[in-house]
Amino acid sequence: QVAPPRAHAAAPAWLAMDDLPPSLPPSGTGPLDETGAGDDEAFVNEDLPQLHRMWRNEKYAPEILPFNERVVQNISEVLEFVGERLDEERNEDDQDPNDPSNALCHVDLGRAKYVLRDYLRIRIWKLSQWPQHYQESANMVNLSGAERTFLRDYWNQKKKFFETRLLGALPPLKQGLDDKIDLMDMVRRPCLDSYVYARINEDLGTLEIPSIATPGSTQSQGASQRENFQKGKTFLLRYSNIRRFFVDPEHAGENKTFPKVDLV
């Protein structure tokens, strides 16, 4: 998290970063395609740059984002097909082991595999950090079938460990793991107010951003500021202010890719 600036005046809830360079170069133009050939006229799978977007957003978002099963399944099948084809070409008698084209295809294949595995690994890590939070029905809709199975088995084992090591020796009223008293909640949850860099991909119009009250500030906590979120701009602001563009179905787009905002 990036702390807001220390000042006696009300600190801005956002910070425009128009000159911020992109964190990664454009993806999907390398030698990896559905044929494994890497020719200029070969078809490049459109889901590959989308996988990079999902990976970056998942890495920088404090919570688990909706799972796009179509993209993950498509990329998995393409990687398997391309890998098998490259292995067949390598085993051919007339294949030069030092062929630069084949070597570049293997490098690009390895990069795509890393992005896919790291994307899934980040989601598993978030599940292990806040298992009770994601067992709630409102949050479980963002998980895949395999992630739900992992979450259920992981929490059952962890709960059994707690009961064996400690909870079994406590009075029944003290054995709960999800009790909530007034504003105190035993369930650990991700911090949705953490700061993120957000790049605007479509004109979103003018949005109201809640202000952040600081010591000595004359502005109330409930006040808000209006900012024009134009395409191409980059802002530093709280994730909760733009969360709806990553989780609400109305902003999902045609292929459920949530294209309006990217985290960088």
Short mmCIF file of N, CA and C in Angstrom, two decimals, residues 50-170:
data_model
loop_
_atom_site.label_atom_id
_atom_site.label_comp_id
_atom_site.label_asym_id
_atom_site.label_seq_id
_atom_site.Cartn_x
_atom_site.Cartn_y
_atom_site.Cartn_z
N GLN A 50 -4.97 -11.37 -23.58
CA GLN A 50 -5.98 -11.31 -22.52
C GLN A 50 -5.49 -12.02 -21.26
N LEU A 51 -4.75 -13.11 -21.42
CA LEU A 51 -4.17 -13.80 -20.27
C LEU A 51 -3.19 -12.90 -19.53
N HIS A 52 -2.40 -12.12 -20.27
CA HIS A 52 -1.47 -11.18 -19.63
C HIS A 52 -2.23 -10.12 -18.85
N ARG A 53 -3.36 -9.65 -19.37
CA ARG A 53 -4.18 -8.67 -18.65
C ARG A 53 -4.73 -9.28 -17.37
N MET A 54 -5.25 -10.49 -17.45
CA MET A 54 -5.78 -11.17 -16.27
C MET A 54 -4.69 -11.38 -15.24
N TRP A 55 -3.51 -11.73 -15.68
CA TRP A 55 -2.38 -11.97 -14.78
C TRP A 55 -1.97 -10.69 -14.05
N ARG A 56 -1.85 -9.58 -14.78
CA ARG A 56 -1.46 -8.31 -14.15
C ARG A 56 -2.54 -7.85 -13.17
N ASN A 57 -3.80 -7.90 -13.58
CA ASN A 57 -4.87 -7.46 -12.69
C ASN A 57 -4.95 -8.32 -11.44
N GLU A 58 -4.79 -9.62 -11.60
CA GLU A 58 -4.84 -10.52 -10.45
C GLU A 58 -3.67 -10.27 -9.51
N LYS A 59 -2.53 -9.94 -10.07
CA LYS A 59 -1.34 -9.72 -9.26
C LYS A 59 -1.45 -8.46 -8.41
N TYR A 60 -2.06 -7.42 -8.96
CA TYR A 60 -2.12 -6.14 -8.26
C TYR A 60 -3.41 -5.93 -7.47
N ALA A 61 -4.44 -6.69 -7.75
CA ALA A 61 -5.70 -6.54 -7.02
C ALA A 61 -5.59 -7.19 -5.64
N PRO A 62 -6.14 -6.59 -4.61
CA PRO A 62 -6.07 -7.19 -3.27
C PRO A 62 -7.01 -8.38 -3.08
N GLU A 63 -7.93 -8.60 -3.97
CA GLU A 63 -8.89 -9.70 -3.85
C GLU A 63 -8.86 -10.56 -5.11
N ILE A 64 -9.50 -11.71 -5.05
CA ILE A 64 -9.60 -12.58 -6.22
C ILE A 64 -10.62 -12.01 -7.20
N LEU A 65 -10.24 -11.91 -8.44
CA LEU A 65 -11.11 -11.39 -9.48
C LEU A 65 -11.87 -12.53 -10.15
N PRO A 66 -12.95 -12.24 -10.87
CA PRO A 66 -13.72 -13.30 -11.53
C PRO A 66 -12.85 -14.16 -12.44
N PHE A 67 -13.09 -15.46 -12.39
CA PHE A 67 -12.31 -16.42 -13.17
C PHE A 67 -12.89 -16.56 -14.57
N ASN A 68 -12.03 -16.40 -15.58
CA ASN A 68 -12.45 -16.53 -16.97
C ASN A 68 -12.06 -17.93 -17.45
N GLU A 69 -12.97 -18.85 -17.35
CA GLU A 69 -12.67 -20.25 -17.68
C GLU A 69 -12.36 -20.44 -19.16
N ARG A 70 -13.02 -19.67 -20.02
CA ARG A 70 -12.79 -19.83 -21.45
C ARG A 70 -11.35 -19.52 -21.84
N VAL A 71 -10.83 -18.41 -21.32
CA VAL A 71 -9.46 -18.02 -21.66
C VAL A 71 -8.45 -19.03 -21.12
N VAL A 72 -8.62 -19.44 -19.87
CA VAL A 72 -7.68 -20.38 -19.26
C VAL A 72 -7.70 -21.72 -19.98
N GLN A 73 -8.88 -22.22 -20.30
CA GLN A 73 -8.97 -23.50 -20.98
C GLN A 73 -8.40 -23.42 -22.40
N ASN A 74 -8.68 -22.32 -23.09
CA ASN A 74 -8.16 -22.15 -24.44
C ASN A 74 -6.64 -22.10 -24.44
N ILE A 75 -6.07 -21.30 -23.55
CA ILE A 75 -4.62 -21.18 -23.49
C ILE A 75 -3.98 -22.51 -23.09
N SER A 76 -4.58 -23.24 -22.18
CA SER A 76 -4.04 -24.53 -21.76
C SER A 76 -3.99 -25.50 -22.94
N GLU A 77 -5.05 -25.53 -23.74
CA GLU A 77 -5.08 -26.42 -24.90
C GLU A 77 -4.05 -26.00 -25.95
N VAL A 78 -3.91 -24.68 -26.16
CA VAL A 78 -2.94 -24.20 -27.14
C VAL A 78 -1.51 -24.53 -26.70
N LEU A 79 -1.21 -24.33 -25.42
CA LEU A 79 0.13 -24.62 -24.92
C LEU A 79 0.45 -26.11 -25.06
N GLU A 80 -0.52 -26.95 -24.79
CA GLU A 80 -0.28 -28.39 -24.93
C GLU A 80 -0.04 -28.76 -26.39
N PHE A 81 -0.84 -28.19 -27.29
CA PHE A 81 -0.70 -28.49 -28.71
C PHE A 81 0.64 -28.00 -29.25
N VAL A 82 0.99 -26.74 -28.92
CA VAL A 82 2.25 -26.17 -29.41
C VAL A 82 3.44 -26.93 -28.84
N GLY A 83 3.37 -27.30 -27.56
CA GLY A 83 4.46 -28.06 -26.96
C GLY A 83 4.67 -29.40 -27.64
N GLU A 84 3.58 -30.11 -27.93
CA GLU A 84 3.71 -31.40 -28.61
C GLU A 84 4.28 -31.23 -30.02
N ARG A 85 3.85 -30.18 -30.71
CA ARG A 85 4.35 -29.96 -32.07
C ARG A 85 5.83 -29.62 -32.08
N LEU A 86 6.27 -28.79 -31.13
CA LEU A 86 7.69 -28.44 -31.06
C LEU A 86 8.54 -29.66 -30.71
N ASP A 87 8.02 -30.53 -29.85
CA ASP A 87 8.76 -31.74 -29.51
C ASP A 87 8.88 -32.67 -30.72
N GLU A 88 7.82 -32.75 -31.52
CA GLU A 88 7.88 -33.56 -32.73
C GLU A 88 8.91 -33.02 -33.71
N GLU A 89 8.94 -31.69 -33.86
CA GLU A 89 9.91 -31.10 -34.78
C GLU A 89 11.34 -31.30 -34.27
N ARG A 90 11.52 -31.26 -32.97
CA ARG A 90 12.87 -31.45 -32.42
C ARG A 90 13.36 -32.88 -32.63
N ASN A 91 12.46 -33.84 -32.64
CA ASN A 91 12.83 -35.24 -32.78
C ASN A 91 13.00 -35.66 -34.24
N GLU A 92 12.69 -34.79 -35.18
CA GLU A 92 12.89 -35.13 -36.58
C GLU A 92 14.38 -35.21 -36.91
N ASP A 93 14.71 -36.10 -37.84
CA ASP A 93 16.12 -36.33 -38.17
C ASP A 93 16.76 -35.12 -38.84
N ASP A 94 16.01 -34.44 -39.68
CA ASP A 94 16.58 -33.31 -40.40
C ASP A 94 16.45 -31.99 -39.65
N GLN A 95 16.02 -32.03 -38.39
CA GLN A 95 15.84 -30.81 -37.60
C GLN A 95 17.19 -30.35 -37.04
N ASP A 96 17.53 -29.10 -37.29
CA ASP A 96 18.76 -28.53 -36.76
C ASP A 96 18.56 -28.18 -35.29
N PRO A 97 19.34 -28.75 -34.35
CA PRO A 97 19.14 -28.45 -32.93
C PRO A 97 19.45 -27.00 -32.58
N ASN A 98 20.17 -26.29 -33.45
CA ASN A 98 20.52 -24.90 -33.20
C ASN A 98 19.66 -23.94 -34.02
N ASP A 99 18.55 -24.42 -34.53
CA ASP A 99 17.66 -23.58 -35.33
C ASP A 99 17.12 -22.44 -34.46
N PRO A 100 17.40 -21.18 -34.79
CA PRO A 100 16.95 -20.06 -33.94
C PRO A 100 15.43 -19.93 -33.88
N SER A 101 14.74 -20.27 -34.98
CA SER A 101 13.29 -20.16 -34.98
C SER A 101 12.67 -21.12 -33.98
N ASN A 102 13.17 -22.36 -33.95
CA ASN A 102 12.65 -23.34 -33.01
C ASN A 102 12.99 -22.94 -31.58
N ALA A 103 14.18 -22.39 -31.38
CA ALA A 103 14.57 -21.97 -30.04
C ALA A 103 13.70 -20.83 -29.54
N LEU A 104 13.37 -19.87 -30.41
CA LEU A 104 12.51 -18.76 -30.01
C LEU A 104 11.10 -19.25 -29.68
N CYS A 105 10.62 -20.23 -30.43
CA CYS A 105 9.30 -20.78 -30.12
C CYS A 105 9.28 -21.43 -28.75
N HIS A 106 10.36 -22.14 -28.39
CA HIS A 106 10.44 -22.75 -27.07
C HIS A 106 10.48 -21.69 -25.97
N VAL A 107 11.21 -20.59 -26.22
CA VAL A 107 11.28 -19.52 -25.23
C VAL A 107 9.91 -18.88 -25.03
N ASP A 108 9.21 -18.60 -26.13
CA ASP A 108 7.89 -17.99 -26.03
C ASP A 108 6.89 -18.93 -25.37
N LEU A 109 7.03 -20.22 -25.65
CA LEU A 109 6.17 -21.21 -25.02
C LEU A 109 6.40 -21.23 -23.51
N GLY A 110 7.66 -21.17 -23.09
CA GLY A 110 7.97 -21.15 -21.67
C GLY A 110 7.43 -19.91 -20.97
N ARG A 111 7.47 -18.78 -21.65
CA ARG A 111 6.94 -17.54 -21.06
C ARG A 111 5.43 -17.64 -20.86
N ALA A 112 4.75 -18.17 -21.86
CA ALA A 112 3.29 -18.30 -21.74
C ALA A 112 2.92 -19.27 -20.63
N LYS A 113 3.67 -20.36 -20.50
CA LYS A 113 3.41 -21.31 -19.41
C LYS A 113 3.62 -20.65 -18.06
N TYR A 114 4.67 -19.84 -17.96
CA TYR A 114 4.93 -19.16 -16.68
C TYR A 114 3.78 -18.23 -16.30
N VAL A 115 3.30 -17.44 -17.27
CA VAL A 115 2.21 -16.50 -16.98
C VAL A 115 0.97 -17.24 -16.51
N LEU A 116 0.63 -18.33 -17.18
CA LEU A 116 -0.56 -19.10 -16.80
C LEU A 116 -0.39 -19.70 -15.41
N ARG A 117 0.75 -20.29 -15.14
CA ARG A 117 0.97 -20.92 -13.83
C ARG A 117 1.01 -19.88 -12.72
N ASP A 118 1.64 -18.75 -12.98
CA ASP A 118 1.72 -17.72 -11.95
C ASP A 118 0.35 -17.11 -11.68
N TYR A 119 -0.47 -16.97 -12.71
CA TYR A 119 -1.83 -16.47 -12.54
C TYR A 119 -2.62 -17.38 -11.61
N LEU A 120 -2.55 -18.69 -11.85
CA LEU A 120 -3.26 -19.65 -10.99
C LEU A 120 -2.63 -19.71 -9.60
N ARG A 121 -1.33 -19.57 -9.52
CA ARG A 121 -0.64 -19.62 -8.23
C ARG A 121 -1.05 -18.43 -7.35
N ILE A 122 -1.19 -17.26 -7.94
CA ILE A 122 -1.60 -16.07 -7.18
C ILE A 122 -3.00 -16.26 -6.61
N ARG A 123 -3.88 -16.84 -7.39
CA ARG A 123 -5.25 -17.07 -6.92
C ARG A 123 -5.26 -18.09 -5.77
N ILE A 124 -4.45 -19.12 -5.88
CA ILE A 124 -4.37 -20.11 -4.79
C ILE A 124 -3.81 -19.46 -3.53
N TRP A 125 -2.83 -18.60 -3.69
CA TRP A 125 -2.25 -17.91 -2.53
C TRP A 125 -3.31 -17.05 -1.83
N LYS A 126 -4.13 -16.35 -2.58
CA LYS A 126 -5.18 -15.53 -1.98
C LYS A 126 -6.20 -16.40 -1.26
N LEU A 127 -6.51 -17.55 -1.81
CA LEU A 127 -7.44 -18.47 -1.14
C LEU A 127 -6.88 -18.93 0.19
N SER A 128 -5.60 -19.23 0.23
CA SER A 128 -4.99 -19.71 1.48
C SER A 128 -4.85 -18.60 2.52
N GLN A 129 -4.86 -17.33 2.08
CA GLN A 129 -4.77 -16.22 3.01
C GLN A 129 -6.11 -15.91 3.66
N TRP A 130 -7.20 -16.00 2.90
CA TRP A 130 -8.53 -15.64 3.41
C TRP A 130 -9.53 -16.75 3.07
N PRO A 131 -9.35 -17.94 3.58
CA PRO A 131 -10.24 -19.06 3.19
C PRO A 131 -11.68 -18.87 3.64
N GLN A 132 -11.89 -18.35 4.86
CA GLN A 132 -13.26 -18.17 5.32
C GLN A 132 -14.00 -17.11 4.51
N HIS A 133 -13.29 -16.09 4.11
CA HIS A 133 -13.90 -15.01 3.33
C HIS A 133 -14.44 -15.54 2.00
N TYR A 134 -13.67 -16.38 1.35
CA TYR A 134 -14.07 -16.87 0.02
C TYR A 134 -15.01 -18.06 0.09
N GLN A 135 -15.30 -18.54 1.28
CA GLN A 135 -16.32 -19.58 1.41
C GLN A 135 -17.73 -19.00 1.43
N GLU A 136 -17.84 -17.70 1.56
CA GLU A 136 -19.14 -17.06 1.49
C GLU A 136 -19.66 -17.11 0.06
N SER A 137 -20.94 -17.31 -0.09
CA SER A 137 -21.53 -17.52 -1.41
C SER A 137 -21.31 -16.32 -2.33
N ALA A 138 -21.29 -15.11 -1.78
CA ALA A 138 -21.10 -13.93 -2.62
C ALA A 138 -19.71 -13.87 -3.22
N ASN A 139 -18.73 -14.46 -2.55
CA ASN A 139 -17.36 -14.43 -3.04
C ASN A 139 -16.99 -15.71 -3.80
N MET A 140 -17.71 -16.79 -3.57
CA MET A 140 -17.38 -18.06 -4.22
C MET A 140 -17.72 -18.04 -5.71
N VAL A 141 -18.56 -17.13 -6.14
CA VAL A 141 -18.93 -17.09 -7.56
C VAL A 141 -17.75 -16.72 -8.44
N ASN A 142 -16.71 -16.12 -7.87
CA ASN A 142 -15.53 -15.72 -8.65
C ASN A 142 -14.52 -16.85 -8.80
N LEU A 143 -14.78 -18.02 -8.21
CA LEU A 143 -13.83 -19.11 -8.23
C LEU A 143 -14.18 -20.15 -9.28
N SER A 144 -13.17 -20.87 -9.72
CA SER A 144 -13.39 -21.99 -10.62
C SER A 144 -13.78 -23.23 -9.82
N GLY A 145 -14.20 -24.28 -10.51
CA GLY A 145 -14.57 -25.51 -9.82
C GLY A 145 -13.41 -26.11 -9.06
N ALA A 146 -12.22 -26.11 -9.67
CA ALA A 146 -11.04 -26.66 -9.01
C ALA A 146 -10.66 -25.82 -7.79
N GLU A 147 -10.81 -24.51 -7.88
CA GLU A 147 -10.48 -23.64 -6.74
C GLU A 147 -11.46 -23.85 -5.59
N ARG A 148 -12.71 -24.09 -5.89
CA ARG A 148 -13.69 -24.37 -4.83
C ARG A 148 -13.36 -25.67 -4.12
N THR A 149 -12.94 -26.67 -4.88
CA THR A 149 -12.55 -27.94 -4.26
C THR A 149 -11.33 -27.75 -3.38
N PHE A 150 -10.32 -27.02 -3.88
CA PHE A 150 -9.13 -26.75 -3.08
C PHE A 150 -9.48 -25.99 -1.81
N LEU A 151 -10.34 -24.97 -1.93
CA LEU A 151 -10.71 -24.15 -0.78
C LEU A 151 -11.42 -24.99 0.28
N ARG A 152 -12.34 -25.84 -0.15
CA ARG A 152 -13.07 -26.67 0.81
C ARG A 152 -12.13 -27.64 1.53
N ASP A 153 -11.26 -28.31 0.79
CA ASP A 153 -10.33 -29.27 1.41
C ASP A 153 -9.32 -28.55 2.30
N TYR A 154 -8.83 -27.41 1.85
CA TYR A 154 -7.84 -26.66 2.63
C TYR A 154 -8.42 -26.20 3.96
N TRP A 155 -9.63 -25.63 3.93
CA TRP A 155 -10.21 -25.13 5.17
C TRP A 155 -10.62 -26.26 6.10
N ASN A 156 -11.08 -27.37 5.56
CA ASN A 156 -11.43 -28.51 6.42
C ASN A 156 -10.21 -29.03 7.17
N GLN A 157 -9.08 -29.12 6.49
CA GLN A 157 -7.86 -29.58 7.14
C GLN A 157 -7.36 -28.57 8.17
N LYS A 158 -7.43 -27.30 7.84
CA LYS A 158 -6.98 -26.27 8.77
C LYS A 158 -7.88 -26.18 9.99
N LYS A 159 -9.18 -26.30 9.77
CA LYS A 159 -10.13 -26.27 10.89
C LYS A 159 -9.93 -27.48 11.79
N LYS A 160 -9.68 -28.65 11.21
CA LYS A 160 -9.43 -29.84 12.01
C LYS A 160 -8.15 -29.68 12.84
N PHE A 161 -7.15 -29.03 12.27
CA PHE A 161 -5.91 -28.78 13.01
C PHE A 161 -6.16 -27.89 14.21
N PHE A 162 -6.93 -26.81 14.03
CA PHE A 162 -7.25 -25.91 15.13
C PHE A 162 -8.01 -26.63 16.23
N GLU A 163 -8.97 -27.45 15.83
CA GLU A 163 -9.77 -28.16 16.83
C GLU A 163 -8.94 -29.16 17.61
N THR A 164 -8.00 -29.81 16.95
CA THR A 164 -7.17 -30.81 17.63
C THR A 164 -6.15 -30.17 18.55
N ARG A 165 -5.55 -29.07 18.11
CA ARG A 165 -4.46 -28.45 18.85
C ARG A 165 -4.92 -27.51 19.95
N LEU A 166 -6.05 -26.84 19.78
CA LEU A 166 -6.41 -25.80 20.73
C LEU A 166 -7.90 -25.76 21.07
N LEU A 167 -8.74 -25.69 20.07
CA LEU A 167 -10.15 -25.40 20.31
C LEU A 167 -10.83 -26.48 21.14
N GLY A 168 -10.38 -27.73 21.01
CA GLY A 168 -11.01 -28.80 21.77
C GLY A 168 -10.87 -28.64 23.27
N ALA A 169 -9.89 -27.87 23.73
CA ALA A 169 -9.67 -27.67 25.16
C ALA A 169 -10.37 -26.42 25.69
N LEU A 170 -11.03 -25.68 24.80
CA LEU A 170 -11.71 -24.45 25.22
C LEU A 170 -13.19 -24.72 25.45
#
